[in-house]
CSV table of C-alpha atoms in Angstrom, one decimal:
chain,number,residue,atom,x,y,z
A,327,GLN,CA,-34.5,-2.8,-60.8
A,328,SER,CA,-33.2,-5.9,-63.3
A,329,VAL,CA,-35.1,-9.3,-63.5
A,330,LEU,CA,-30.8,-11.2,-64.5
A,331,THR,CA,-29.7,-11.0,-61.2
A,332,GLN,CA,-25.6,-11.1,-60.3
A,333,PRO,CA,-23.5,-11.3,-57.7
A,334,PRO,CA,-22.3,-7.1,-57.4
A,335,SER,CA,-18.5,-8.4,-57.7
A,336,VAL,CA,-15.7,-11.4,-57.1
A,337,SER,CA,-12.7,-11.2,-56.8
A,338,GLY,CA,-9.3,-13.8,-57.6
A,339,ALA,CA,-5.3,-13.3,-57.5
A,340,PRO,CA,-3.5,-14.3,-60.9
A,341,GLY,CA,-4.1,-17.8,-62.1
A,342,GLN,CA,-7.2,-18.8,-60.2
A,343,ARG,CA,-11.0,-19.7,-61.7
A,344,VAL,CA,-13.7,-17.1,-60.5
A,345,THR,CA,-17.1,-17.9,-61.7
A,346,ILE,CA,-20.4,-15.1,-62.1
A,347,SER,CA,-23.4,-16.3,-61.5
A,348,CYS,CA,-27.0,-15.2,-63.9
A,349,THR,CA,-30.1,-15.8,-62.2
A,350,GLY,CA,-33.7,-15.7,-64.1
A,351,SER,CA,-36.9,-17.0,-64.2
A,352,SER,CA,-39.5,-19.0,-66.2
A,353,SER,CA,-40.1,-16.1,-68.2
A,354,ASN,CA,-36.5,-15.2,-69.1
A,355,ILE,CA,-33.9,-18.3,-68.6
A,356,GLY,CA,-36.0,-20.7,-67.4
A,357,ALA,CA,-38.1,-20.3,-70.6
A,358,GLY,CA,-35.5,-21.7,-72.7
A,359,TYR,CA,-34.1,-17.9,-74.3
A,360,ASP,CA,-30.1,-17.4,-74.7
A,361,VAL,CA,-28.2,-16.2,-73.1
A,362,HIS,CA,-25.6,-14.1,-73.5
A,363,TRP,CA,-22.4,-12.8,-71.7
A,364,TYR,CA,-20.5,-9.6,-72.7
A,365,GLN,CA,-17.7,-7.8,-71.2
A,366,GLN,CA,-16.8,-4.3,-70.6
A,367,LEU,CA,-13.5,-2.7,-69.5
A,368,PRO,CA,-13.4,0.9,-67.6
A,369,GLY,CA,-14.8,3.3,-70.1
A,370,THR,CA,-15.4,1.3,-73.2
A,371,ALA,CA,-18.5,-0.1,-75.1
A,372,PRO,CA,-19.4,-3.8,-74.1
A,373,LYS,CA,-17.5,-6.4,-76.0
A,374,LEU,CA,-20.0,-9.4,-76.8
A,375,LEU,CA,-17.5,-12.7,-74.6
A,376,ILE,CA,-20.5,-15.2,-74.8
A,377,TYR,CA,-23.8,-16.6,-77.0
A,378,GLY,CA,-26.4,-18.5,-77.1
A,379,ASN,CA,-24.9,-20.1,-74.0
A,380,ASP,CA,-22.0,-21.7,-74.4
A,381,ASN,CA,-20.5,-20.0,-77.4
A,382,ARG,CA,-17.7,-17.6,-77.9
A,383,PRO,CA,-17.1,-15.1,-81.0
A,384,SER,CA,-14.0,-15.7,-83.0
A,385,GLY,CA,-10.8,-13.9,-81.0
A,386,VAL,CA,-12.4,-14.8,-77.6
A,387,PRO,CA,-10.1,-17.0,-75.3
A,388,ASP,CA,-10.6,-20.8,-74.5
A,389,ARG,CA,-10.4,-19.1,-70.2
A,390,PHE,CA,-13.5,-17.7,-71.7
A,391,SER,CA,-16.9,-19.9,-71.0
A,392,GLY,CA,-20.7,-20.1,-70.4
A,393,SER,CA,-23.8,-22.7,-69.3
A,394,LYS,CA,-26.8,-22.7,-68.6
A,395,SER,CA,-28.9,-25.1,-66.1
A,396,GLY,CA,-32.7,-24.2,-65.1
A,397,THR,CA,-33.4,-20.5,-64.1
A,398,SER,CA,-29.8,-19.9,-64.1
A,399,ALA,CA,-26.9,-19.2,-66.4
A,400,SER,CA,-22.7,-19.1,-65.2
A,401,LEU,CA,-19.6,-17.6,-66.7
A,402,ALA,CA,-16.3,-18.8,-65.6
A,403,ILE,CA,-12.7,-17.6,-66.3
A,404,THR,CA,-10.2,-19.7,-66.0
A,405,GLY,CA,-6.3,-19.0,-65.4
A,406,LEU,CA,-7.0,-15.5,-64.4
A,407,GLN,CA,-5.2,-12.2,-65.8
A,408,ALA,CA,-5.0,-8.7,-64.7
A,409,GLU,CA,-6.2,-7.9,-68.6
A,410,ASP,CA,-9.8,-9.6,-67.4
A,411,GLU,CA,-10.2,-7.4,-64.6
A,412,ALA,CA,-13.4,-5.4,-65.9
A,413,ASP,CA,-17.4,-5.7,-66.0
A,414,TYR,CA,-19.2,-8.2,-67.2
A,415,TYR,CA,-22.6,-8.9,-67.9
A,416,CYS,CA,-25.8,-11.0,-69.1
A,417,GLN,CA,-28.4,-11.1,-71.6
A,418,SER,CA,-31.4,-12.6,-72.6
A,419,TYR,CA,-35.0,-11.9,-73.1
A,420,ASP,CA,-37.7,-12.0,-71.1
A,421,SER,CA,-41.1,-12.7,-72.6
A,422,SER,CA,-43.4,-10.7,-69.5
A,423,LEU,CA,-41.4,-7.6,-69.8
A,424,SER,CA,-42.1,-8.8,-73.7
A,425,GLY,CA,-37.8,-6.4,-74.4
A,426,HIS,CA,-34.1,-8.2,-73.3
A,427,VAL,CA,-33.4,-7.7,-70.6
A,428,PHE,CA,-29.8,-7.4,-69.4
A,429,GLY,CA,-28.3,-8.7,-65.7
A,430,THR,CA,-27.1,-6.5,-62.7
A,431,GLY,CA,-23.5,-6.8,-63.4
A,432,THR,CA,-21.1,-7.7,-62.0
A,433,LYS,CA,-17.1,-6.6,-61.3
A,434,VAL,CA,-14.3,-9.2,-61.3
A,435,THR,CA,-11.3,-7.6,-59.6
A,436,VAL,CA,-7.7,-9.8,-60.1
A,437,LEU,CA,-6.3,-9.6,-57.0
B,230,GLN,CA,-14.7,-4.6,-91.4
B,231,VAL,CA,-18.1,-4.0,-89.5
B,232,GLN,CA,-18.2,-0.1,-88.1
B,233,LEU,CA,-21.3,1.5,-86.1
B,234,VAL,CA,-20.3,5.3,-85.5
B,235,GLN,CA,-22.5,7.4,-83.5
B,236,SER,CA,-22.7,10.8,-83.4
B,237,GLY,CA,-21.2,13.3,-80.8
B,238,ALA,CA,-22.2,14.1,-77.8
B,239,GLU,CA,-25.0,16.3,-76.4
B,240,VAL,CA,-26.9,18.6,-73.8
B,241,LYS,CA,-30.0,18.7,-73.4
B,242,LYS,CA,-32.7,21.2,-71.2
B,243,PRO,CA,-35.1,18.5,-69.1
B,244,GLY,CA,-38.4,18.6,-71.2
B,245,ALA,CA,-36.2,17.8,-74.3
B,246,SER,CA,-35.9,15.8,-76.9
B,247,VAL,CA,-32.6,14.1,-78.6
B,248,LYS,CA,-32.2,12.5,-81.5
B,249,VAL,CA,-28.8,9.5,-81.6
B,250,SER,CA,-27.9,8.4,-85.0
B,251,CYS,CA,-25.6,5.7,-85.6
B,252,GLU,CA,-23.7,5.2,-89.4
B,253,THR,CA,-23.1,2.0,-89.9
B,254,SER,CA,-20.9,0.0,-93.1
B,255,GLY,CA,-19.4,-3.2,-93.6
B,256,TYR,CA,-22.6,-5.5,-93.8
B,257,THR,CA,-25.6,-6.1,-95.4
B,258,PHE,CA,-27.6,-3.6,-93.7
B,259,SER,CA,-30.9,-4.9,-93.7
B,260,ASN,CA,-29.7,-8.2,-92.8
B,261,PHE,CA,-29.0,-7.6,-88.9
B,262,TYR,CA,-31.5,-6.1,-86.2
B,263,MET,CA,-29.5,-3.4,-84.5
B,264,HIS,CA,-31.0,-2.8,-80.4
B,265,TRP,CA,-29.6,0.5,-78.5
B,266,VAL,CA,-28.7,0.4,-74.3
B,267,ARG,CA,-28.0,2.9,-72.3
B,268,GLN,CA,-26.2,3.1,-69.1
B,269,ALA,CA,-25.9,5.5,-66.3
B,270,PRO,CA,-22.8,6.4,-64.9
B,271,GLY,CA,-21.3,4.1,-63.1
B,272,GLN,CA,-24.4,2.1,-64.2
B,273,GLY,CA,-25.1,-1.4,-65.3
B,274,LEU,CA,-26.0,-2.0,-69.2
B,275,GLU,CA,-30.3,-0.6,-69.7
B,276,TRP,CA,-31.9,-2.4,-73.0
B,277,MET,CA,-33.6,0.1,-74.6
B,278,GLY,CA,-35.2,-1.4,-78.0
B,279,ILE,CA,-34.5,-3.2,-81.4
B,280,ILE,CA,-35.8,-2.2,-84.5
B,281,ASN,CA,-35.8,-4.3,-88.1
B,282,PRO,CA,-33.9,-2.2,-90.4
B,283,SER,CA,-36.1,-4.5,-93.0
B,284,GLY,CA,-39.3,-3.4,-92.2
B,285,GLY,CA,-38.8,-0.4,-89.9
B,286,THR,CA,-40.7,-2.1,-86.8
B,287,THR,CA,-39.6,-1.6,-83.2
B,288,ASN,CA,-40.0,-3.0,-80.1
B,289,SER,CA,-39.1,-0.8,-77.6
B,290,ALA,CA,-39.0,-1.6,-73.6
B,291,GLN,CA,-41.4,-1.1,-71.2
B,292,LYS,CA,-39.8,1.5,-69.3
B,293,ILE,CA,-39.4,4.5,-72.4
B,294,LYS,CA,-42.5,3.3,-74.2
B,295,GLY,CA,-43.7,6.2,-75.5
B,296,ARG,CA,-40.8,8.9,-75.4
B,297,VAL,CA,-39.1,6.9,-77.6
B,298,THR,CA,-38.9,6.6,-81.3
B,299,MET,CA,-36.3,4.2,-83.7
B,300,THR,CA,-36.2,4.6,-87.4
B,301,ARG,CA,-33.7,3.8,-90.1
B,302,ASP,CA,-32.7,5.2,-93.3
B,303,THR,CA,-31.8,2.4,-95.6
B,304,SER,CA,-30.1,4.9,-98.2
B,305,THR,CA,-27.5,6.1,-95.7
B,306,ARG,CA,-27.5,2.9,-93.6
B,307,THR,CA,-28.1,5.6,-90.4
B,308,VAL,CA,-31.0,3.8,-87.9
B,309,TYR,CA,-31.8,6.9,-85.1
B,310,MET,CA,-33.4,6.7,-81.7
B,311,GLU,CA,-34.7,9.7,-80.6
B,312,LEU,CA,-36.1,9.8,-76.9
B,313,ASN,CA,-38.7,13.1,-75.8
B,314,SER,CA,-39.7,14.2,-72.7
B,315,LEU,CA,-35.9,14.3,-71.5
B,316,THR,CA,-35.4,14.3,-67.6
B,317,PHE,CA,-31.7,14.1,-64.9
B,318,GLU,CA,-32.3,9.8,-65.4
B,319,ASP,CA,-32.3,10.4,-69.6
B,320,THR,CA,-28.4,11.2,-68.7
B,321,ALA,CA,-26.6,8.0,-69.8
B,322,VAL,CA,-24.1,6.6,-72.4
B,323,TYR,CA,-26.1,6.0,-75.8
B,324,TYR,CA,-25.1,2.9,-77.8
B,325,CYS,CA,-26.3,0.6,-81.1
B,326,ALA,CA,-25.2,-3.0,-81.1
B,327,ARG,CA,-25.9,-5.1,-84.1
B,328,GLY,CA,-27.1,-8.4,-83.4
B,329,GLY,CA,-24.8,-10.9,-83.9
B,330,PRO,CA,-24.8,-14.4,-84.4
B,331,VAL,CA,-28.2,-15.2,-82.1
B,332,SER,CA,-30.3,-12.7,-84.0
B,333,SER,CA,-30.0,-11.4,-79.8
B,334,SER,CA,-26.8,-11.3,-79.1
B,335,LEU,CA,-25.3,-7.9,-79.4
B,336,GLU,CA,-22.1,-9.0,-81.1
B,337,TYR,CA,-20.8,-4.8,-82.6
B,338,TRP,CA,-20.8,-1.8,-80.4
B,339,GLY,CA,-21.7,1.6,-81.1
B,340,GLN,CA,-18.4,3.8,-79.7
B,341,GLY,CA,-21.5,5.8,-77.6
B,342,THR,CA,-22.7,8.5,-77.6
B,343,LEU,CA,-22.7,11.1,-73.8
B,344,VAL,CA,-26.2,13.1,-73.6
B,345,THR,CA,-26.6,15.6,-70.3
B,346,ILE,CA,-29.8,16.8,-69.6
B,347,SER,CA,-28.9,19.9,-67.5
B,348,SER,CA,-30.8,23.1,-66.3
């Protein structure tokens, strides 16, 4: 059972905006540790999507954005496209566990 | 370009050990931490541990601490993850992943190694 909680699924029509929440606690996100986001397409390795809460690696479209507030973080996808259909995971560090942790994961479905 | 190439799939019996390798290229090996992450079939990502290739220091997840050993060979730019006392619950795809622009992020990933525990 992960210490970072995400909704199991979100969906939206092409062109719409969807958001994925990542809820943590005072020992991880709330303690000021960075949050990172990953996209995993079926049968492939995860890909870094957002690092350091709100930064995009080179090559990641600006349709993807991240934010962090208090003990939670969010990933937003605007202008949803069919190719965005994937699993998304948040990740941070937890001081109580003395290790890194992933969120429970969210499946994004494009209707 | 940065590349992480992992060893091939393994089938092991319960109680055995498995050692997965991750050969790196395209960057300064000692400058970036390496993480190990696993994913059981149909499940989410689970962080296993981290190794500093420079000094070899490691830290592992509490769940598997005592069963996992992470090492590196600087001459071949390869990191290794060995997991012992395997159970059926250890069946998973195992990934190595290099630290990124923020050291706690995982920027580059290996292709994954499927480890199947079967009697």
